[in-house]
mmCIF file of C-alpha atoms in Angstrom:
data_model
loop_
_atom_site.group_PDB
_atom_site.id
_atom_site.type_symbol
_atom_site.label_atom_id
_atom_site.label_comp_id
_atom_site.label_asym_id
_atom_site.label_seq_id
_atom_site.Cartn_x
_atom_site.Cartn_y
_atom_site.Cartn_z
ATOM 1 C CA MET A 90 0.000 0.000 0.000
ATOM 2 C CA TRP A 91 1.721 3.088 -1.344
ATOM 3 C CA ILE A 92 0.803 6.485 0.094
ATOM 4 C CA ALA A 93 1.632 9.905 -1.362
ATOM 5 C CA ALA A 94 3.207 11.125 1.877
ATOM 6 C CA GLY A 95 6.923 11.757 2.275
ATOM 7 C CA SER A 96 9.376 14.180 3.805
ATOM 8 C CA ARG A 97 9.326 16.666 0.928
ATOM 9 C CA LEU A 98 5.587 17.288 1.436
ATOM 10 C CA GLU A 99 5.977 18.173 5.115
ATOM 11 C CA PRO A 100 6.034 21.732 6.458
ATOM 12 C CA PRO A 101 9.548 22.328 7.833
ATOM 13 C CA GLU A 102 8.178 22.634 11.374
ATOM 14 C CA LEU A 103 6.663 19.120 11.113
ATOM 15 C CA GLY A 104 9.739 17.400 9.716
ATOM 16 C CA GLY A 105 9.539 13.633 10.254
ATOM 17 C CA VAL A 106 5.739 13.360 10.545
ATOM 18 C CA SER A 107 5.453 10.965 7.571
ATOM 19 C CA HIS A 108 8.041 8.638 9.088
ATOM 20 C CA PHE A 109 6.385 8.950 12.497
ATOM 21 C CA ILE A 110 3.030 7.830 11.056
ATOM 22 C CA GLU A 111 4.784 4.902 9.384
ATOM 23 C CA HIS A 112 5.705 3.774 12.904
ATOM 24 C CA LEU A 113 2.306 4.523 14.410
ATOM 25 C CA VAL A 114 0.295 2.397 11.965
ATOM 26 C CA PHE A 115 1.799 -0.667 13.662
ATOM 27 C CA LYS A 116 0.538 0.504 17.076
ATOM 28 C CA GLY A 117 -3.047 -0.479 16.376
ATOM 29 C CA SER A 118 -6.202 0.417 14.473
ATOM 30 C CA ALA A 119 -9.897 0.772 15.211
ATOM 31 C CA ARG A 120 -10.234 -3.036 15.136
ATOM 32 C CA PHE A 121 -6.772 -4.428 15.931
ATOM 33 C CA SER A 122 -4.387 -3.641 18.773
ATOM 34 C CA ALA A 123 -0.628 -3.635 18.289
ATOM 35 C CA TRP A 124 -0.611 -7.056 19.990
ATOM 36 C CA ASP A 125 -3.244 -8.340 17.554
ATOM 37 C CA ILE A 126 -1.277 -7.112 14.558
ATOM 38 C CA ALA A 127 1.927 -8.744 15.750
ATOM 39 C CA HIS A 128 0.229 -12.068 16.493
ATOM 40 C CA ILE A 129 -1.828 -12.217 13.300
ATOM 41 C CA PHE A 130 1.210 -11.716 11.078
ATOM 42 C CA ASP A 131 3.382 -14.025 13.203
ATOM 43 C CA ASP A 132 0.764 -16.772 13.041
ATOM 44 C CA MET A 133 0.872 -16.530 9.229
ATOM 45 C CA GLY A 134 4.650 -16.539 9.113
ATOM 46 C CA ALA A 135 4.231 -13.280 7.211
ATOM 47 C CA GLU A 136 6.744 -10.450 6.871
ATOM 48 C CA PRO A 137 5.164 -7.000 7.385
ATOM 49 C CA ASN A 138 7.250 -3.881 7.011
ATOM 50 C CA ALA A 139 7.114 -0.212 6.074
ATOM 51 C CA ALA A 140 9.380 2.529 4.759
ATOM 52 C CA THR A 141 9.271 6.269 4.194
ATOM 53 C CA SER A 142 11.069 8.173 1.456
ATOM 54 C CA LYS A 143 11.174 11.793 0.359
ATOM 55 C CA GLY A 144 8.100 11.323 -1.845
ATOM 56 C CA HIS A 145 6.063 8.428 -0.460
ATOM 57 C CA THR A 146 5.388 5.913 2.288
ATOM 58 C CA ILE A 147 4.919 2.189 1.714
ATOM 59 C CA VAL A 148 3.318 -0.283 4.136
ATOM 60 C CA HIS A 149 3.593 -3.838 2.856
ATOM 61 C CA VAL A 150 3.501 -7.522 3.751
ATOM 62 C CA ARG A 151 4.870 -10.700 2.190
ATOM 63 C CA CYS A 152 2.660 -13.664 2.967
ATOM 64 C CA LEU A 153 1.410 -17.003 1.694
ATOM 65 C CA ASP A 154 -1.224 -16.724 -1.038
ATOM 66 C CA GLU A 155 -3.722 -18.537 1.186
ATOM 67 C CA ASP A 156 -3.417 -15.740 3.776
ATOM 68 C CA LEU A 157 -3.996 -12.883 1.336
ATOM 69 C CA GLU A 158 -7.468 -11.821 2.526
ATOM 70 C CA ARG A 159 -6.543 -11.717 6.206
ATOM 71 C CA ALA A 160 -3.236 -9.949 5.561
ATOM 72 C CA PHE A 161 -4.936 -7.388 3.303
ATOM 73 C CA GLU A 162 -7.655 -6.756 5.877
ATOM 74 C CA VAL A 163 -5.170 -6.054 8.672
ATOM 75 C CA LEU A 164 -2.906 -3.924 6.480
ATOM 76 C CA ALA A 165 -5.869 -1.853 5.257
ATOM 77 C CA GLU A 166 -7.006 -1.237 8.833
ATOM 78 C CA MET A 167 -3.512 -0.114 9.797
ATOM 79 C CA VAL A 168 -3.203 2.275 6.855
ATOM 80 C CA ALA A 169 -6.720 3.725 6.674
ATOM 81 C CA ARG A 170 -7.875 3.640 10.296
ATOM 82 C CA PRO A 171 -4.915 3.778 12.708
ATOM 83 C CA SER A 172 -5.718 4.426 16.350
ATOM 84 C CA PHE A 173 -2.485 6.355 17.028
ATOM 85 C CA ALA A 174 -2.288 4.560 20.354
ATOM 86 C CA ASP A 175 0.811 5.025 22.505
ATOM 87 C CA LEU A 176 1.829 8.086 20.504
ATOM 88 C CA ASP A 177 4.145 9.477 23.166
ATOM 89 C CA HIS A 178 5.705 6.065 23.747
ATOM 90 C CA GLU A 179 6.352 5.575 20.016
ATOM 91 C CA ARG A 180 7.829 9.072 19.800
ATOM 92 C CA GLU A 181 10.511 7.863 22.209
ATOM 93 C CA VAL A 182 11.151 4.875 19.940
ATOM 94 C CA VAL A 183 11.580 7.194 16.945
ATOM 95 C CA LEU A 184 13.872 9.463 18.948
ATOM 96 C CA GLU A 185 15.997 6.384 19.693
ATOM 97 C CA GLU A 186 16.027 5.678 15.965
ATOM 98 C CA VAL A 187 17.185 9.252 15.315
ATOM 99 C CA ALA A 188 19.953 8.768 17.901
ATOM 100 C CA MET A 189 20.946 5.472 16.259
ATOM 101 C CA TYR A 190 20.982 7.190 12.881
ATOM 102 C CA GLU A 191 23.171 9.989 14.225
ATOM 103 C CA ASP A 192 25.572 7.274 15.450
ATOM 104 C CA SER A 193 25.743 5.712 11.963
ATOM 105 C CA PRO A 194 27.925 7.973 9.804
ATOM 106 C CA PRO A 195 27.660 5.769 6.664
ATOM 107 C CA ASP A 196 23.919 6.535 6.681
ATOM 108 C CA LEU A 197 23.981 10.060 8.073
ATOM 109 C CA VAL A 198 26.472 11.332 5.506
ATOM 110 C CA HIS A 199 23.914 10.839 2.708
ATOM 111 C CA ASP A 200 21.498 13.188 4.476
ATOM 112 C CA ASP A 201 24.339 15.681 4.827
ATOM 113 C CA LEU A 202 24.962 15.426 1.079
ATOM 114 C CA ALA A 203 21.284 15.964 0.225
ATOM 115 C CA ALA A 204 21.292 19.092 2.416
ATOM 116 C CA ALA A 205 24.437 20.354 0.701
ATOM 117 C CA VAL A 206 23.247 19.645 -2.855
ATOM 118 C CA PHE A 207 19.637 20.810 -2.442
ATOM 119 C CA GLY A 208 20.080 23.553 0.148
ATOM 120 C CA ASP A 209 16.710 24.962 1.291
ATOM 121 C CA HIS A 210 14.795 22.922 -1.292
ATOM 122 C CA PRO A 211 12.410 20.367 0.338
ATOM 123 C CA LEU A 212 14.536 17.527 -1.086
ATOM 124 C CA GLY A 213 17.289 18.604 1.288
ATOM 125 C CA ARG A 214 15.288 17.694 4.403
ATOM 126 C CA PRO A 215 16.014 14.490 6.353
ATOM 127 C CA ILE A 216 13.302 11.834 6.067
ATOM 128 C CA ILE A 217 13.577 10.757 9.689
ATOM 129 C CA GLY A 218 13.062 14.269 11.089
ATOM 130 C CA ARG A 219 14.871 15.972 13.937
ATOM 131 C CA THR A 220 14.459 15.860 17.696
ATOM 132 C CA SER A 221 13.107 19.420 17.749
ATOM 133 C CA THR A 222 10.402 18.798 15.125
ATOM 134 C CA LEU A 223 9.381 15.393 16.482
ATOM 135 C CA ALA A 224 8.617 17.020 19.827
ATOM 136 C CA ARG A 225 5.823 19.059 18.148
ATOM 137 C CA LEU A 226 3.955 16.041 16.770
ATOM 138 C CA ASP A 227 0.961 15.619 19.067
ATOM 139 C CA ASP A 228 -2.223 13.643 18.414
ATOM 140 C CA GLY A 229 -4.033 16.479 16.637
ATOM 141 C CA VAL A 230 -1.154 17.273 14.296
ATOM 142 C CA VAL A 231 -0.601 13.625 13.396
ATOM 143 C CA ARG A 232 -4.303 12.962 12.731
ATOM 144 C CA ALA A 233 -4.629 16.064 10.560
ATOM 145 C CA TYR A 234 -1.630 15.055 8.463
ATOM 146 C CA HIS A 235 -2.948 11.495 8.103
ATOM 147 C CA ASP A 236 -6.412 12.727 7.106
ATOM 148 C CA ALA A 237 -4.910 14.974 4.425
ATOM 149 C CA HIS A 238 -2.548 12.434 2.864
ATOM 150 C CA TYR A 239 -3.885 8.934 3.539
ATOM 151 C CA VAL A 240 -6.907 9.328 1.261
ATOM 152 C CA ASN A 241 -8.045 7.140 -1.608
ATOM 153 C CA PRO A 242 -6.685 9.176 -4.526
ATOM 154 C CA GLY A 243 -3.288 9.138 -2.811
ATOM 155 C CA ILE A 244 -3.168 5.401 -2.063
ATOM 156 C CA VAL A 245 -2.044 2.798 -4.590
ATOM 157 C CA ILE A 246 -2.480 -0.927 -3.974
ATOM 158 C CA ALA A 247 0.182 -3.017 -5.702
ATOM 159 C CA ALA A 248 0.747 -6.765 -5.491
ATOM 160 C CA ALA A 249 2.831 -9.436 -7.187
ATOM 161 C CA GLY A 250 2.923 -13.200 -6.918
ATOM 162 C CA HIS A 251 0.208 -15.870 -7.032
ATOM 163 C CA ILE A 252 -2.662 -13.387 -7.078
ATOM 164 C CA ASP A 253 -5.687 -12.570 -9.208
ATOM 165 C CA HIS A 254 -6.152 -8.920 -10.194
ATOM 166 C CA ALA A 255 -9.962 -8.982 -9.909
ATOM 167 C CA ARG A 256 -9.708 -10.482 -6.432
ATOM 168 C CA LEU A 257 -7.306 -7.745 -5.380
ATOM 169 C CA CYS A 258 -9.708 -5.095 -6.694
ATOM 170 C CA GLY A 259 -12.529 -6.714 -4.719
ATOM 171 C CA LEU A 260 -10.499 -6.597 -1.511
ATOM 172 C CA THR A 261 -9.685 -2.948 -2.135
ATOM 173 C CA GLU A 262 -13.349 -2.031 -2.591
ATOM 174 C CA ARG A 263 -14.251 -3.934 0.571
ATOM 175 C CA HIS A 264 -11.683 -2.346 2.877
ATOM 176 C CA PHE A 265 -11.272 1.216 1.560
ATOM 177 C CA ARG A 266 -14.327 3.473 1.735
ATOM 178 C CA PRO A 267 -15.052 5.911 -1.113
ATOM 179 C CA GLU A 268 -13.813 9.439 -0.474
ATOM 180 C CA PRO A 269 -15.397 11.580 -3.200
ATOM 181 C CA GLY A 270 -13.938 15.026 -3.594
ATOM 182 C CA SER A 271 -10.722 14.204 -1.744
ATOM 183 C CA GLU A 272 -7.609 15.807 -3.144
ATOM 184 C CA VAL A 273 -4.099 14.584 -2.591
ATOM 185 C CA PRO A 274 -1.554 17.256 -1.653
ATOM 186 C CA ARG A 275 1.199 17.355 -4.259
ATOM 187 C CA PRO A 276 4.675 18.797 -3.791
ATOM 188 C CA THR A 277 5.545 22.170 -5.207
ATOM 189 C CA LEU A 278 7.936 21.306 -7.996
ATOM 190 C CA GLY A 279 10.999 23.284 -8.911
ATOM 191 C CA ALA A 280 14.603 22.382 -9.608
ATOM 192 C CA PRO A 281 17.055 23.527 -6.912
ATOM 193 C CA GLN A 282 19.825 25.955 -7.756
ATOM 194 C CA ASP A 283 23.314 24.646 -8.525
ATOM 195 C CA ARG A 284 25.597 24.628 -5.503
ATOM 196 C CA HIS A 285 29.302 23.924 -4.980
ATOM 197 C CA VAL A 286 29.621 23.735 -1.216
ATOM 198 C CA ALA A 287 31.534 21.729 1.365
ATOM 199 C CA ARG A 288 30.376 20.776 4.847
ATOM 200 C CA PHE A 289 32.178 18.965 7.660
ATOM 201 C CA ASN A 290 30.474 17.184 10.562
ATOM 202 C CA GLU A 291 32.912 16.495 13.402
ATOM 203 C CA LYS A 292 32.450 13.129 15.110
ATOM 204 C CA ASP A 293 34.842 10.822 16.954
ATOM 205 C CA THR A 294 34.876 8.090 14.311
ATOM 206 C CA GLU A 295 37.421 5.484 13.242
ATOM 207 C CA GLN A 296 36.849 6.301 9.570
ATOM 208 C CA TYR A 297 36.206 9.427 7.566
ATOM 209 C CA HIS A 298 32.910 9.128 5.698
ATOM 210 C CA VAL A 299 32.847 11.242 2.548
ATOM 211 C CA CYS A 300 30.105 11.930 0.015
ATOM 212 C CA LEU A 301 30.363 13.992 -3.136
ATOM 213 C CA GLY A 302 27.404 14.725 -5.367
ATOM 214 C CA GLY A 303 25.513 17.084 -7.565
ATOM 215 C CA PRO A 304 22.386 17.556 -9.650
ATOM 216 C CA GLY A 305 21.048 14.492 -11.439
ATOM 217 C CA PRO A 306 18.201 13.749 -13.844
ATOM 218 C CA CYS A 307 14.596 13.832 -12.707
ATOM 219 C CA ARG A 308 12.733 10.525 -12.727
ATOM 220 C CA ALA A 309 11.039 11.143 -16.110
ATOM 221 C CA ASP A 310 14.138 12.541 -17.832
ATOM 222 C CA PRO A 311 14.911 10.524 -20.991
ATOM 223 C CA ASP A 312 18.653 10.711 -20.327
ATOM 224 C CA ARG A 313 18.312 8.839 -17.029
ATOM 225 C CA TRP A 314 19.189 5.603 -18.852
ATOM 226 C CA ALA A 315 22.502 7.094 -19.969
ATOM 227 C CA VAL A 316 23.152 8.226 -16.386
ATOM 228 C CA PHE A 317 22.606 4.663 -15.162
ATOM 229 C CA VAL A 318 25.257 3.495 -17.641
ATOM 230 C CA ALA A 319 27.697 6.237 -16.614
ATOM 231 C CA ASP A 320 27.063 5.424 -12.949
ATOM 232 C CA ALA A 321 27.896 1.738 -13.537
ATOM 233 C CA ILE A 322 31.183 2.764 -15.177
ATOM 234 C CA LEU A 323 32.101 5.214 -12.418
ATOM 235 C CA GLY A 324 31.282 3.269 -9.257
ATOM 236 C CA GLY A 325 28.221 1.066 -9.619
ATOM 237 C CA SER A 326 29.914 -2.295 -10.176
ATOM 238 C CA TRP A 327 32.943 -4.334 -9.128
ATOM 239 C CA SER A 328 34.778 -3.468 -12.348
ATOM 240 C CA SER A 329 33.952 0.235 -12.010
ATOM 241 C CA ARG A 330 36.657 2.885 -11.948
ATOM 242 C CA LEU A 331 36.223 3.812 -8.281
ATOM 243 C CA PHE A 332 36.090 0.236 -6.989
ATOM 244 C CA GLN A 333 39.166 -0.735 -8.947
ATOM 245 C CA GLU A 334 41.251 2.401 -8.334
ATOM 246 C CA VAL A 335 40.326 3.227 -4.721
ATOM 247 C CA ARG A 336 39.841 -0.229 -3.239
ATOM 248 C CA GLU A 337 41.439 -2.927 -5.384
ATOM 249 C CA ARG A 338 44.643 -1.212 -6.572
ATOM 250 C CA ARG A 339 45.365 1.087 -3.640
ATOM 251 C CA GLY A 340 43.508 -0.412 -0.674
ATOM 252 C CA LEU A 341 42.288 3.018 0.425
ATOM 253 C CA ALA A 342 38.714 2.024 1.311
ATOM 254 C CA TYR A 343 36.558 -0.985 2.019
ATOM 255 C CA SER A 344 33.353 0.686 0.814
ATOM 256 C CA VAL A 345 33.342 2.973 -2.211
ATOM 257 C CA TYR A 346 30.517 3.348 -4.715
ATOM 258 C CA SER A 347 28.441 5.756 -6.799
ATOM 259 C CA TYR A 348 24.659 6.071 -6.941
ATOM 260 C CA THR A 349 21.776 7.987 -8.471
ATOM 261 C CA SER A 350 18.521 9.212 -6.861
ATOM 262 C CA LEU A 351 15.605 10.389 -9.011
ATOM 263 C CA TYR A 352 12.738 12.705 -7.998
ATOM 264 C CA ALA A 353 9.896 14.470 -9.807
ATOM 265 C CA ASP A 354 11.743 17.719 -10.407
ATOM 266 C CA ALA A 355 15.387 16.932 -9.777
ATOM 267 C CA GLY A 356 17.851 14.194 -9.074
ATOM 268 C CA LEU A 357 21.156 13.512 -7.392
ATOM 269 C CA THR A 358 24.294 11.778 -8.628
ATOM 270 C CA GLY A 359 26.660 10.884 -5.826
ATOM 271 C CA VAL A 360 29.734 9.022 -4.615
ATOM 272 C CA TYR A 361 30.456 7.570 -1.167
ATOM 273 C CA LEU A 362 33.727 6.391 0.353
ATOM 274 C CA GLY A 363 34.852 5.469 3.856
ATOM 275 C CA SER A 364 38.558 5.672 4.641
ATOM 276 C CA ARG A 365 40.863 5.850 7.662
ATOM 277 C CA ASP A 366 43.062 8.710 8.794
ATOM 278 C CA GLY A 367 46.202 8.609 6.704
ATOM 279 C CA ALA A 368 44.383 7.217 3.673
ATOM 280 C CA VAL A 369 41.390 9.529 3.298
ATOM 281 C CA SER A 370 43.338 12.317 1.581
ATOM 282 C CA GLU A 371 44.602 9.998 -1.136
ATOM 283 C CA ALA A 372 41.208 8.277 -1.447
ATOM 284 C CA LEU A 373 39.444 11.598 -1.931
ATOM 285 C CA SER A 374 42.126 12.820 -4.327
ATOM 286 C CA VAL A 375 41.812 9.666 -6.463
ATOM 287 C CA THR A 376 38.008 9.995 -6.462
ATOM 288 C CA LEU A 377 38.147 13.632 -7.606
ATOM 289 C CA ASP A 378 40.662 12.670 -10.292
ATOM 290 C CA GLU A 379 38.396 9.856 -11.555
ATOM 291 C CA LEU A 380 35.518 12.320 -11.747
ATOM 292 C CA ALA A 381 37.619 14.857 -13.637
ATOM 293 C CA HIS A 382 38.673 12.220 -16.203
ATOM 294 C CA LEU A 383 35.462 10.210 -16.391
ATOM 295 C CA GLU A 384 34.843 11.157 -20.027
ATOM 296 C CA GLU A 385 38.072 9.361 -20.985
ATOM 297 C CA GLN A 386 36.690 6.124 -19.510
ATOM 298 C CA ILE A 387 33.472 6.202 -21.545
ATOM 299 C CA THR A 388 34.679 3.885 -24.312
ATOM 300 C CA ASP A 389 32.498 1.675 -26.493
ATOM 301 C CA GLU A 390 33.761 -1.354 -24.563
ATOM 302 C CA ALA A 391 32.999 0.236 -21.158
ATOM 303 C CA VAL A 392 29.497 1.222 -22.280
ATOM 304 C CA SER A 393 28.829 -2.310 -23.551
ATOM 305 C CA ARG A 394 29.986 -3.841 -20.245
ATOM 306 C CA ALA A 395 27.880 -1.390 -18.254
ATOM 307 C CA ARG A 396 24.778 -2.153 -20.316
ATOM 308 C CA ASN A 397 25.282 -5.890 -19.803
ATOM 309 C CA HIS A 398 25.764 -5.358 -16.068
ATOM 310 C CA LEU A 399 22.561 -3.338 -15.777
ATOM 311 C CA LYS A 400 20.537 -5.840 -17.824
ATOM 312 C CA GLY A 401 21.730 -8.730 -15.663
ATOM 313 C CA GLN A 402 20.911 -6.873 -12.471
ATOM 314 C CA LEU A 403 17.462 -5.963 -13.786
ATOM 315 C CA ALA A 404 16.690 -9.566 -14.744
ATOM 316 C CA LEU A 405 17.805 -10.887 -11.348
ATOM 317 C CA ASP A 406 15.849 -8.183 -9.554
ATOM 318 C CA HIS A 407 12.758 -9.078 -11.563
ATOM 319 C CA GLU A 408 12.827 -12.579 -10.068
ATOM 320 C CA SER A 409 11.817 -11.116 -6.704
ATOM 321 C CA VAL A 410 8.059 -10.728 -6.159
ATOM 322 C CA THR A 411 8.781 -7.901 -3.730
ATOM 323 C CA SER A 412 10.779 -6.046 -6.380
ATOM 324 C CA ARG A 413 7.995 -6.502 -8.921
ATOM 325 C CA MET A 414 5.436 -5.194 -6.443
ATOM 326 C CA GLN A 415 7.642 -2.176 -5.751
ATOM 327 C CA SER A 416 8.132 -1.441 -9.440
ATOM 328 C CA LEU A 417 4.372 -1.519 -10.036
ATOM 329 C CA GLY A 418 3.385 0.553 -7.029
ATOM 330 C CA ARG A 419 6.073 3.178 -7.462
ATOM 331 C CA SER A 420 5.270 3.659 -11.152
ATOM 332 C CA VAL A 421 1.526 4.086 -10.591
ATOM 333 C CA LEU A 422 1.863 6.358 -7.557
ATOM 334 C CA LEU A 423 4.445 8.557 -9.279
ATOM 335 C CA GLU A 424 2.426 8.584 -12.531
ATOM 336 C CA LEU A 425 5.150 6.918 -14.578
ATOM 337 C CA PRO A 426 4.661 4.353 -17.341
ATOM 338 C CA VAL A 427 4.596 0.781 -16.045
ATOM 339 C CA LEU A 428 7.401 -0.739 -18.106
ATOM 340 C CA SER A 429 7.931 -4.441 -18.667
ATOM 341 C CA LEU A 430 11.380 -5.968 -18.194
ATOM 342 C CA ASP A 431 11.783 -6.147 -21.984
ATOM 343 C CA GLU A 432 10.939 -2.445 -22.322
ATOM 344 C CA ILE A 433 13.434 -1.472 -19.635
ATOM 345 C CA VAL A 434 16.142 -3.620 -21.227
ATOM 346 C CA ALA A 435 15.426 -1.954 -24.581
ATOM 347 C CA HIS A 436 15.990 1.483 -23.012
ATOM 348 C CA VAL A 437 19.317 0.330 -21.561
ATOM 349 C CA ASP A 438 20.366 -1.291 -24.846
ATOM 350 C CA ALA A 439 19.639 1.949 -26.688
ATOM 351 C CA VAL A 440 22.258 3.923 -24.717
ATOM 352 C CA THR A 441 25.218 4.782 -26.940
ATOM 353 C CA ARG A 442 28.678 6.047 -26.098
ATOM 354 C CA ASP A 443 27.612 9.539 -27.206
ATOM 355 C CA ASP A 444 24.616 9.352 -24.847
ATOM 356 C CA ALA A 445 26.849 8.387 -21.926
ATOM 357 C CA LEU A 446 29.343 11.133 -22.766
ATOM 358 C CA ALA A 447 26.525 13.702 -22.837
ATOM 359 C CA ALA A 448 25.301 12.460 -19.442
ATOM 360 C CA VAL A 449 28.797 12.782 -17.964
ATOM 361 C CA ALA A 450 29.145 16.324 -19.298
ATOM 362 C CA ARG A 451 25.758 17.290 -17.878
ATOM 363 C CA TYR A 452 25.777 15.560 -14.501
ATOM 364 C CA TYR A 453 29.338 14.636 -13.486
ATOM 365 C CA ASP A 454 31.115 17.977 -13.530
ATOM 366 C CA PRO A 455 33.069 18.246 -10.225
ATOM 367 C CA GLN A 456 32.649 22.025 -10.371
ATOM 368 C CA ARG A 457 28.873 21.559 -9.957
ATOM 369 C CA TRP A 458 29.193 19.002 -7.162
ATOM 370 C CA SER A 459 29.215 19.488 -3.409
ATOM 371 C CA ALA A 460 31.130 17.518 -0.786
ATOM 372 C CA VAL A 461 30.433 16.487 2.814
ATOM 373 C CA CYS A 462 32.464 14.594 5.357
ATOM 374 C CA ILE A 463 31.962 13.079 8.803
ATOM 375 C CA GLY A 464 35.132 12.438 10.796
ATOM 376 C CA PRO A 465 37.346 13.441 13.702
ATOM 377 C CA ASP A 466 39.351 16.238 12.015
ATOM 378 C CA ALA A 467 38.453 18.565 9.164
ATOM 379 C CA SER A 468 42.045 19.102 7.988
ATOM 380 C CA PRO A 469 42.384 16.261 5.423
ATOM 381 C CA PHE A 470 38.986 17.073 3.946
ATOM 382 C CA ARG A 471 39.460 20.843 3.919
ATOM 383 C CA ALA A 472 42.808 20.555 2.147
ATOM 384 C CA LEU A 473 41.135 19.016 -0.912
ATOM 385 C CA THR A 474 38.006 21.190 -0.957
ATOM 386 C CA ASP A 475 39.482 24.684 -0.870
ATOM 387 C CA ASP A 476 37.739 25.613 -4.116
ATOM 388 C CA PHE A 477 34.326 24.773 -2.608
ATOM 389 C CA THR A 478 32.240 27.306 -0.701
ATOM 390 C CA TRP A 479 32.382 26.160 2.898
ATOM 391 C CA GLU A 480 29.153 26.055 4.917
ATOM 392 C CA GLU A 481 28.870 25.424 8.639
ATOM 393 C CA LEU A 482 26.453 22.705 9.801
#
């Protein structure tokens, strides 16, 4: 069950409310207590879960086909009619999650990068919220936000596996009441301004955690396929430039990779590396050098390998019923075409060397990227980011 509620739709003073509701739906509904929900799913051997992103929330369950009706019934009650029981208690749980997140630099550094790249744009806000904003989320605020966002036009039901479409539609009609005239709040769209900033977050860590990134394609941009190919060449596979140069040949990092995030009006291309004191300067220097010379690596052979890598990953991913459910639900909720595996593969196959070169020129210019670091001392990071505009956290 996909809901059009995510961090970018929240007023700044209510940051984290979407994620908070994701937690609260498991605390009970009008018909089922939290204890009931836990026992019903455990008795099925089912796997319920939920997640919040910048643009949506998903509440889902993986269960046996014979348990579909009962699982759907409970999930629908949780999503549409939560009781918001134990709100203050669950707030403490979320605050513990925030504290855990703050103690996990490999995760936290990506939020720091989003804030650096997007600035005051809503995409720069953390999904999980902050201690100060979570304190404002009382029963009235939470119910009002739920009533505005968890409405029929903003909920998509997606399923994959041994399931009949007509039966799924029947279950949806049975458990979700009509809400004529309801309107789903949509985000105000607008691409953020280009930034070239550096930020340092001092923490007593064993490693330095570094992210670099800049503007990427939006989720409907036709050149996103070329970006996926360029990303695979840069740092998205074992044979990628960053993995080979930073980890395999020099031993400067255990974890180093590139990634791409797509949104309605913007995107983000990024790189992560974690490296110890004494190695981080060289690791960052090699990464910046690979970025500066990425165009030279976009050969016909490299593009062919990257396409094959992506097609193999897509085919393997398609074997998962959960992945197929996610592809369906995300596409419908975000008003994107629902593409078959063959259609996606065709888009990847169509990427040429010239396409990849154009994507690199547009999205992988180090002068349009920002950089963030979490570590014990700013000196190694500052020495290599002097040409960035420094911002204090």
